[in-house]
Short mmCIF file of C-alpha atoms in Angstrom, two decimals:
data_model
loop_
_atom_site.label_atom_id
_atom_site.label_comp_id
_atom_site.label_asym_id
_atom_site.label_seq_id
_atom_site.Cartn_x
_atom_site.Cartn_y
_atom_site.Cartn_z
CA MET E 1 3.84 -16.59 1.67
CA GLU E 2 1.30 -14.24 3.22
CA LEU E 3 0.22 -11.23 1.15
CA VAL E 4 -0.09 -8.08 3.28
CA SER E 5 -1.88 -5.11 1.71
CA PRO E 6 -2.39 -1.50 2.85
CA ALA E 7 -5.65 0.15 3.80
CA GLY E 8 -5.94 3.85 4.57
CA ASN E 9 -9.66 3.65 5.27
CA LEU E 10 -12.54 1.20 5.58
CA GLU E 11 -13.36 1.17 1.87
CA LYS E 12 -9.78 0.33 0.90
CA LEU E 13 -9.70 -2.39 3.54
CA THR E 14 -12.83 -3.95 2.06
CA TYR E 15 -11.32 -4.01 -1.42
CA ALA E 16 -7.94 -5.25 -0.22
CA TYR E 17 -9.64 -8.31 1.26
CA LEU E 18 -11.96 -8.73 -1.74
CA TYR E 19 -9.07 -8.60 -4.23
CA GLY E 20 -6.90 -11.16 -2.49
CA ALA E 21 -5.04 -9.92 0.59
CA ASP E 22 -4.33 -12.49 3.30
CA ALA E 23 -3.75 -9.66 5.74
CA VAL E 24 -4.29 -5.91 5.82
CA TYR E 25 -2.40 -3.33 7.86
CA ILE E 26 -4.11 -0.17 9.03
CA GLY E 27 -3.40 2.87 11.16
CA VAL E 28 -5.64 4.00 13.98
CA LYS E 29 -6.04 7.74 14.56
CA GLN E 30 -2.65 9.50 14.62
CA PHE E 31 -0.26 6.76 15.68
CA SER E 32 0.97 5.36 12.38
CA LEU E 33 3.40 6.61 9.74
CA ARG E 34 0.53 7.56 7.44
CA SER E 35 -1.27 9.90 9.79
CA ARG E 36 -2.57 11.88 6.80
CA ALA E 37 -4.47 8.84 5.59
CA ASP E 38 -8.11 8.73 6.70
CA ASN E 39 -7.15 5.99 9.17
CA PHE E 40 -9.72 4.39 11.44
CA SER E 41 -11.81 5.86 14.22
CA GLY E 42 -15.32 5.94 15.63
CA GLU E 43 -17.30 2.74 15.25
CA GLU E 44 -15.60 1.43 12.12
CA TRP E 45 -14.36 -1.50 14.19
CA LYS E 46 -17.88 -2.94 13.98
CA GLU E 47 -17.78 -3.17 10.19
CA ILE E 48 -14.25 -4.57 10.28
CA ARG E 49 -15.38 -7.34 12.62
CA ARG E 50 -18.21 -8.11 10.20
CA ILE E 51 -16.10 -8.41 7.03
CA LYS E 52 -12.75 -9.68 8.32
CA GLY E 53 -13.54 -13.39 8.36
CA ASN E 54 -10.48 -15.60 8.73
CA ARG E 55 -8.12 -13.02 7.27
CA LYS E 56 -5.56 -11.10 9.32
CA LEU E 57 -5.63 -7.49 10.49
CA TYR E 58 -2.50 -5.68 11.68
CA CYS E 59 -2.37 -2.36 13.53
CA ALA E 60 0.52 -0.01 12.74
CA LEU E 61 1.64 1.98 15.78
CA ASN E 62 4.98 2.83 14.27
CA ILE E 63 5.55 6.54 14.68
CA SER E 64 8.49 7.72 16.77
CA PHE E 65 6.70 8.40 20.05
CA HIS E 66 7.52 11.57 21.97
CA ASN E 67 6.67 12.02 25.64
CA ARG E 68 3.45 13.79 24.72
CA ASP E 69 2.38 10.81 22.62
CA LEU E 70 2.70 8.26 25.41
CA HIS E 71 -0.20 9.70 27.38
CA ARG E 72 -2.34 9.89 24.24
CA ILE E 73 -1.70 6.29 23.21
CA GLU E 74 -2.39 4.98 26.71
CA LYS E 75 -5.80 6.65 26.64
CA GLU E 76 -6.59 4.81 23.38
CA MET E 77 -5.91 1.28 24.62
CA GLU E 78 -9.54 0.60 25.47
CA TYR E 79 -10.56 1.75 22.00
CA LEU E 80 -7.91 -0.39 20.29
CA ALA E 81 -9.26 -3.41 22.15
CA LEU E 82 -12.48 -3.12 20.14
CA TYR E 83 -10.66 -4.08 16.93
CA PRO E 84 -9.92 -7.72 15.99
CA PHE E 85 -6.18 -7.12 15.64
CA ASP E 86 -3.94 -10.10 14.96
CA ALA E 87 -0.71 -8.18 15.60
CA PHE E 88 0.69 -4.75 16.42
CA ILE E 89 3.41 -3.24 14.24
CA ILE E 90 5.74 -1.11 16.36
CA SER E 91 9.23 0.33 16.24
CA ASP E 92 9.34 2.04 19.64
CA LEU E 93 10.29 -0.40 22.39
CA GLY E 94 8.72 1.95 24.91
CA LEU E 95 5.33 0.56 23.87
CA LEU E 96 6.18 -2.99 24.95
CA PRO E 97 5.01 -2.72 28.59
CA LEU E 98 1.78 -1.01 27.57
CA LEU E 99 0.88 -3.50 24.84
CA ARG E 100 1.82 -6.49 26.98
CA ARG E 101 -0.44 -5.24 29.73
CA TRP E 102 -3.43 -4.62 27.49
CA PHE E 103 -2.88 -7.29 24.82
CA PRO E 104 -0.81 -10.10 26.35
CA GLN E 105 -1.87 -12.61 23.67
CA THR E 106 -1.53 -10.39 20.59
CA PRO E 107 1.72 -10.90 18.61
CA LEU E 108 4.15 -8.08 17.98
CA HIS E 109 5.69 -7.27 14.60
CA LEU E 110 8.78 -5.09 14.42
CA SER E 111 8.30 -2.20 12.00
CA THR E 112 10.78 -1.52 9.22
CA GLN E 113 11.31 1.82 11.00
CA ALA E 114 13.40 -0.05 13.57
CA ASN E 115 16.00 -0.66 10.83
CA CYS E 116 16.61 -4.32 11.57
CA THR E 117 19.19 -5.35 8.95
CA ASN E 118 21.10 -8.27 10.49
CA TRP E 119 20.43 -11.56 12.20
CA ARG E 120 21.97 -10.56 15.53
CA ALA E 121 19.56 -7.65 15.87
CA ALA E 122 16.69 -9.88 14.74
CA GLU E 123 17.64 -12.41 17.40
CA VAL E 124 17.51 -9.73 20.10
CA TYR E 125 14.07 -8.60 18.97
CA ARG E 126 12.88 -12.21 18.92
CA ASP E 127 14.08 -12.66 22.49
CA LEU E 128 12.19 -9.50 23.45
CA GLY E 129 9.00 -11.17 22.27
CA PHE E 130 8.59 -10.13 18.63
CA LYS E 131 7.02 -12.79 16.44
CA ARG E 132 7.84 -11.13 13.12
CA ILE E 133 10.46 -8.73 11.79
CA ILE E 134 9.59 -6.42 8.90
CA LEU E 135 13.03 -6.07 7.41
CA GLY E 136 14.48 -2.87 6.02
CA ARG E 137 14.33 -2.29 2.27
CA GLU E 138 18.11 -1.84 2.29
CA LEU E 139 18.79 -5.59 2.42
CA THR E 140 19.64 -7.89 -0.48
CA LEU E 141 17.75 -11.14 -0.92
CA GLU E 142 20.95 -12.94 0.00
CA GLU E 143 21.01 -11.13 3.35
CA VAL E 144 17.33 -11.88 3.91
CA ALA E 145 17.97 -15.57 3.27
CA GLU E 146 20.84 -15.64 5.78
CA ILE E 147 18.67 -14.13 8.51
CA LYS E 148 16.01 -16.76 7.86
CA THR E 149 18.57 -19.57 7.86
CA ARG E 150 19.98 -18.48 11.21
CA LEU E 151 16.58 -17.78 12.78
CA PRO E 152 14.12 -20.22 11.17
CA ASP E 153 11.58 -19.81 13.99
CA LEU E 154 11.29 -16.04 13.45
CA GLU E 155 8.80 -14.77 10.87
CA LEU E 156 10.25 -12.38 8.29
CA GLU E 157 8.33 -9.88 6.17
CA ILE E 158 9.68 -7.79 3.30
CA PHE E 159 8.29 -5.06 1.08
CA VAL E 160 7.71 -6.09 -2.52
CA HIS E 161 5.86 -3.14 -4.04
CA GLY E 162 5.39 0.60 -3.70
CA ALA E 163 7.18 3.83 -2.93
CA MET E 164 10.67 3.78 -1.45
CA CYS E 165 12.11 6.38 0.89
CA LEU E 166 15.27 8.33 0.21
CA ALA E 167 16.32 7.87 3.84
CA TYR E 168 17.24 4.72 5.70
CA SER E 169 13.85 3.06 6.25
CA GLY E 170 12.11 6.38 6.63
CA ARG E 171 14.47 8.07 9.09
CA CYS E 172 14.40 11.37 7.25
CA PHE E 173 14.34 14.97 8.49
CA LEU E 174 13.81 16.77 5.17
CA SER E 175 10.06 17.02 5.67
CA ALA E 176 10.34 18.23 9.26
CA TRP E 177 12.94 20.84 8.32
CA MET E 178 11.37 22.12 5.11
CA ALA E 179 7.64 21.72 5.72
CA GLY E 180 7.28 21.41 9.47
CA ARG E 181 5.87 17.90 9.03
CA SER E 182 7.81 15.06 10.64
CA ALA E 183 8.15 11.88 8.59
CA ASN E 184 8.75 9.99 11.81
CA GLN E 185 5.44 11.24 13.16
CA GLY E 186 3.52 10.09 10.09
CA ASN E 187 3.36 13.46 8.32
CA CYS E 188 5.92 13.19 5.52
CA ALA E 189 5.45 15.85 2.82
CA HIS E 190 7.73 13.89 0.43
CA PRO E 191 10.15 16.76 -0.26
CA CYS E 192 12.56 14.23 -1.76
CA ARG E 193 10.18 14.15 -4.74
CA TRP E 194 10.04 17.90 -5.30
CA ASN E 195 11.95 19.64 -8.08
CA TYR E 196 14.91 21.77 -6.99
CA ARG E 197 17.33 24.38 -8.26
CA VAL E 198 20.57 24.38 -6.32
CA LEU E 199 22.68 27.52 -5.87
CA GLU E 200 25.46 27.64 -6.81
CA GLU E 201 28.57 26.16 -8.43
CA ALA E 202 31.64 28.04 -7.20
CA GLU E 203 33.06 28.85 -10.65
CA ARG E 204 29.69 29.96 -12.06
CA PRO E 205 28.20 32.41 -9.55
CA GLY E 206 24.55 33.18 -10.07
CA GLU E 207 23.85 30.16 -12.28
CA TYR E 208 21.17 27.71 -11.21
CA TYR E 209 21.76 23.99 -11.47
CA PRO E 210 18.47 22.18 -12.06
CA ILE E 211 17.94 18.80 -10.42
CA LEU E 212 15.10 17.40 -12.48
CA GLU E 213 14.08 13.92 -13.46
CA THR E 214 13.32 14.52 -17.10
CA GLU E 215 15.21 13.60 -20.21
CA GLY E 216 18.63 15.21 -20.21
CA TYR E 217 18.85 15.71 -16.46
CA THR E 218 19.87 13.61 -13.49
CA THR E 219 18.35 13.24 -10.06
CA ILE E 220 19.85 13.40 -6.61
CA LEU E 221 16.92 12.93 -4.26
CA SER E 222 13.93 11.15 -5.71
CA SER E 223 13.63 7.39 -5.62
CA LYS E 224 11.99 4.93 -7.96
CA ASP E 225 9.10 2.66 -6.97
CA LEU E 226 9.73 -0.91 -5.90
CA CYS E 227 8.21 -3.74 -7.98
CA MET E 228 9.10 -7.38 -7.37
CA ILE E 229 6.23 -9.13 -9.13
CA ASP E 230 8.63 -10.72 -11.64
CA HIS E 231 10.92 -12.05 -8.89
CA LEU E 232 8.60 -13.95 -6.54
CA THR E 233 10.39 -17.24 -7.16
CA ALA E 234 13.66 -15.72 -5.99
CA ILE E 235 11.90 -14.27 -2.96
CA GLN E 236 10.33 -17.61 -2.11
CA LYS E 237 13.78 -19.20 -2.01
CA THR E 238 14.78 -16.86 0.84
CA GLY E 239 12.16 -18.44 3.09
CA VAL E 240 10.38 -15.21 4.00
CA ASP E 241 6.91 -15.55 5.47
CA ALA E 242 5.14 -12.43 4.26
CA LEU E 243 5.21 -9.93 1.39
CA LYS E 244 4.06 -6.37 1.97
CA ILE E 245 2.61 -3.83 -0.45
CA GLU E 246 3.18 -0.16 0.41
CA GLY E 247 0.44 2.40 -0.15
CA ARG E 248 -2.05 3.36 2.56
CA MET E 249 -2.26 6.78 0.90
CA LYS E 250 -2.87 5.31 -2.55
CA SER E 251 -6.30 4.99 -4.17
CA LEU E 252 -8.79 2.18 -3.81
CA TYR E 253 -8.09 1.29 -7.43
CA TYR E 254 -4.35 1.03 -6.79
CA THR E 255 -4.92 -1.15 -3.72
CA ALA E 256 -7.22 -3.52 -5.59
CA VAL E 257 -5.20 -3.84 -8.80
CA VAL E 258 -1.81 -4.34 -7.15
CA THR E 259 -3.18 -6.72 -4.51
CA ARG E 260 -4.93 -8.76 -7.19
CA ALA E 261 -1.81 -9.05 -9.34
CA TYR E 262 0.37 -10.31 -6.49
CA ARG E 263 -2.41 -12.63 -5.30
CA LYS E 264 -2.64 -14.29 -8.70
CA HIS E 265 1.13 -14.63 -9.03
CA LEU E 266 1.45 -16.13 -5.56
CA ASP E 267 -1.35 -18.56 -6.38
CA ALA E 268 0.43 -19.57 -9.57
CA LEU E 269 3.67 -19.98 -7.63
CA ALA E 270 1.82 -22.34 -5.28
CA GLY E 271 0.67 -24.46 -8.22
CA ILE E 272 -2.88 -23.11 -8.41
CA PRO E 273 -3.98 -22.71 -12.05
CA VAL E 274 -4.51 -19.03 -12.91
CA LYS E 275 -6.06 -18.04 -16.20
CA ASP E 276 -4.82 -14.84 -17.91
CA LEU E 277 -1.93 -14.40 -15.46
CA GLU E 278 -0.12 -11.97 -17.75
CA LEU E 279 -3.15 -9.66 -17.87
CA TYR E 280 -3.06 -9.28 -14.10
CA ARG E 281 0.66 -8.55 -14.26
CA GLN E 282 0.20 -5.90 -16.95
CA ASP E 283 -2.13 -3.92 -14.71
CA VAL E 284 0.71 -3.38 -12.23
CA PHE E 285 2.49 -1.45 -14.99
CA ARG E 286 -0.64 0.50 -15.92
CA VAL E 287 -1.62 1.75 -12.49
CA SER E 288 -0.20 5.12 -11.44
CA HIS E 289 3.48 4.64 -10.55
CA ARG E 290 6.96 6.04 -10.88
CA GLU E 291 9.64 4.15 -12.75
CA TYR E 292 9.95 0.66 -11.25
CA CYS E 293 13.05 -1.03 -9.90
CA THR E 294 14.02 -3.96 -7.67
CA GLY E 295 15.46 -1.78 -4.93
CA PHE E 296 18.47 -3.24 -3.14
CA TYR E 297 17.35 -6.86 -3.44
CA PHE E 298 19.83 -7.68 -6.21
CA GLY E 299 22.40 -5.01 -5.29
CA LYS E 300 22.35 -1.23 -5.43
CA ALA E 301 23.12 -0.53 -9.11
CA GLU E 302 19.47 0.06 -10.03
CA VAL E 303 18.93 2.37 -7.08
CA GLU E 304 21.76 4.63 -8.21
CA GLU E 305 20.31 5.16 -11.68
CA PRO E 306 18.25 8.33 -12.25
CA ALA E 307 14.49 7.98 -12.03
CA GLU E 308 11.91 9.66 -14.21
CA THR E 309 9.90 12.41 -12.54
CA ILE E 310 6.57 11.49 -14.14
CA TYR E 311 3.95 9.16 -12.77
CA ARG E 312 2.85 6.65 -15.39
CA GLU E 313 -0.84 5.84 -15.65
CA HIS E 314 -2.82 4.08 -18.37
CA HIS E 315 -6.32 3.94 -16.89
CA VAL E 316 -8.61 6.39 -15.13
CA PHE E 317 -10.47 5.05 -12.10
CA VAL E 318 -14.18 5.69 -12.75
CA GLY E 319 -15.81 4.16 -9.69
CA THR E 320 -17.13 1.02 -8.04
CA LEU E 321 -20.25 -1.07 -8.50
CA GLY E 322 -22.61 -1.45 -5.57
CA GLU E 323 -25.46 -3.86 -4.98
CA PRO E 324 -28.17 -4.19 -7.65
CA CYS E 325 -31.32 -2.21 -6.92
CA ARG E 326 -33.16 -4.48 -9.35
CA PRO E 327 -31.94 -7.21 -11.71
CA GLY E 328 -29.43 -5.69 -14.12
CA LEU E 329 -29.34 -2.21 -12.54
CA TYR E 330 -26.52 -1.31 -10.14
CA GLY E 331 -25.72 1.55 -7.85
CA MET E 332 -22.35 3.26 -8.36
CA ASP E 333 -19.85 5.19 -6.30
CA LEU E 334 -18.50 7.51 -8.98
CA ARG E 335 -15.00 8.99 -8.74
CA ASN E 336 -14.70 10.35 -12.31
CA ARG E 337 -16.91 11.25 -15.24
CA ILE E 338 -18.74 8.49 -17.08
CA GLU E 339 -20.51 9.03 -20.39
CA VAL E 340 -22.80 6.81 -22.44
CA GLY E 341 -21.04 5.76 -25.63
CA GLN E 342 -17.58 6.03 -24.09
CA PRO E 343 -16.31 2.48 -23.46
CA ILE E 344 -15.48 1.46 -19.90
CA GLU E 345 -13.89 -1.64 -18.43
CA TYR E 346 -14.89 -3.61 -15.36
CA ILE E 347 -12.35 -5.52 -13.32
CA GLY E 348 -13.07 -8.05 -10.60
CA PRO E 349 -11.13 -10.21 -8.14
CA SER E 350 -10.81 -12.94 -10.78
CA VAL E 351 -11.79 -11.01 -13.91
CA PRO E 352 -8.87 -9.26 -15.68
CA PHE E 353 -11.27 -6.92 -17.44
CA LEU E 354 -14.61 -6.79 -19.25
CA LEU E 355 -15.14 -4.20 -21.97
CA ASP E 356 -18.56 -2.54 -22.03
CA ASN E 357 -19.65 -0.43 -25.00
CA ALA E 358 -23.37 -0.77 -24.39
CA PHE E 359 -24.13 0.41 -20.84
CA SER E 360 -26.86 2.90 -20.02
CA LEU E 361 -27.24 5.36 -17.14
CA TRP E 362 -30.35 6.23 -15.14
CA ASP E 363 -31.14 8.86 -12.52
CA GLU E 364 -33.01 8.27 -9.25
CA ASP E 365 -36.36 8.93 -10.95
CA GLY E 366 -35.73 6.32 -13.62
CA ASN E 367 -34.90 8.77 -16.39
CA PRO E 368 -32.05 8.04 -18.80
CA VAL E 369 -29.00 10.31 -18.55
CA ARG E 370 -26.10 10.79 -20.94
CA ALA E 371 -23.32 11.40 -18.44
CA ALA E 372 -22.52 11.70 -14.75
CA SER E 373 -19.60 12.90 -12.64
CA HIS E 374 -18.09 12.34 -9.23
CA GLY E 375 -20.65 12.52 -6.45
CA GLN E 376 -23.75 12.21 -8.64
CA LYS E 377 -26.36 9.63 -7.69
CA VAL E 378 -26.93 7.57 -10.83
CA TYR E 379 -27.40 3.93 -11.69
CA ILE E 380 -25.78 1.85 -14.40
CA GLU E 381 -27.28 -0.89 -16.52
CA PRO E 382 -24.21 -2.75 -17.78
CA GLY E 383 -24.04 -4.30 -21.21
CA VAL E 384 -22.09 -7.30 -19.87
CA PRO E 385 -22.53 -9.56 -16.81
CA VAL E 386 -21.04 -7.94 -13.69
CA GLU E 387 -21.06 -8.36 -9.91
CA PRO E 388 -21.05 -6.00 -6.92
CA GLY E 389 -17.52 -5.02 -5.98
CA TYR E 390 -16.31 -4.73 -9.56
CA ILE E 391 -14.26 -1.63 -10.32
CA MET E 392 -14.90 0.57 -13.36
CA ARG E 393 -12.13 2.26 -15.32
CA LYS E 394 -11.55 3.92 -18.67
CA THR E 395 -8.53 4.60 -20.86
#
């Protein structure tokens, strides 16, 4: 099964590949459902061509296109042709003539926004020329398996990890109504995750009813996060071809840790020996997340239970290690404060973690420093063997 990871910018794409993704999906400019991500523009296609190798790259063009958008997207076709895309992810059938004219050999993947939830619909999309269907999160694994049994020549992709939408595969108008930001245009403000007070119960005029997700209260709107890392064997039995991680708006650290965990578990499922498999799994439960569930895959009971409002997080992302400027001394891209004497951990593509209590920090003039914060130009001399591309974190 192919592992498909998110990338909201070039740095996240680099780490998604480095930490085990078979394929990465990105948005270009303002034509994907994460238009508030950095997305890709300018000459970033050059760097993507350099690092992509034999891995896949998918372009999400899955907003709901209005008339005004059609002219804009047509003007971008020449720019899109610069990227080494292996498929386009779309939900709007109006793009078919345009993409077929410009990219006749590039496969089409049907976005989950198209709400394909049965084999008859999947068959129609296949006959229209789609190579892969990204199924809606509303399906059970049993339903997924039936679609694959009836259409064995059609590739199927399902989400296995990340945020879930209150609405049917993202078809929600709360954000557009309440914040003036259309979810279907890639600008969701996530109002389903806000806290509300609802006025008013008829027999108790003037009393507020709180809808909170803390102990003692229930929730109406907010959903849990999806996590299927413990159910990959069951997923494999359905015959699906690809597993997708949600999160183009999430951090580099989230992208790397979650991608790595699913990569290792898929390798183990394929019979490849993986040392410390449980440590990789544990990181999925330590990265920032809401309460996990299995969505609709085993029925809807879990979805109907209240979720907690808090995001759980066990580690703080400190930064990334760059290339060594001399043996044993590495550049850093700092995202949080680091202080000599405060232990940090390094993680790598195949290193669960390395604890370092003995690192030292140096400024650009070669002077020792005690601490540094986000944006500062400092160098680290680790107390343990490391490699470029490792991620630093602290508890």
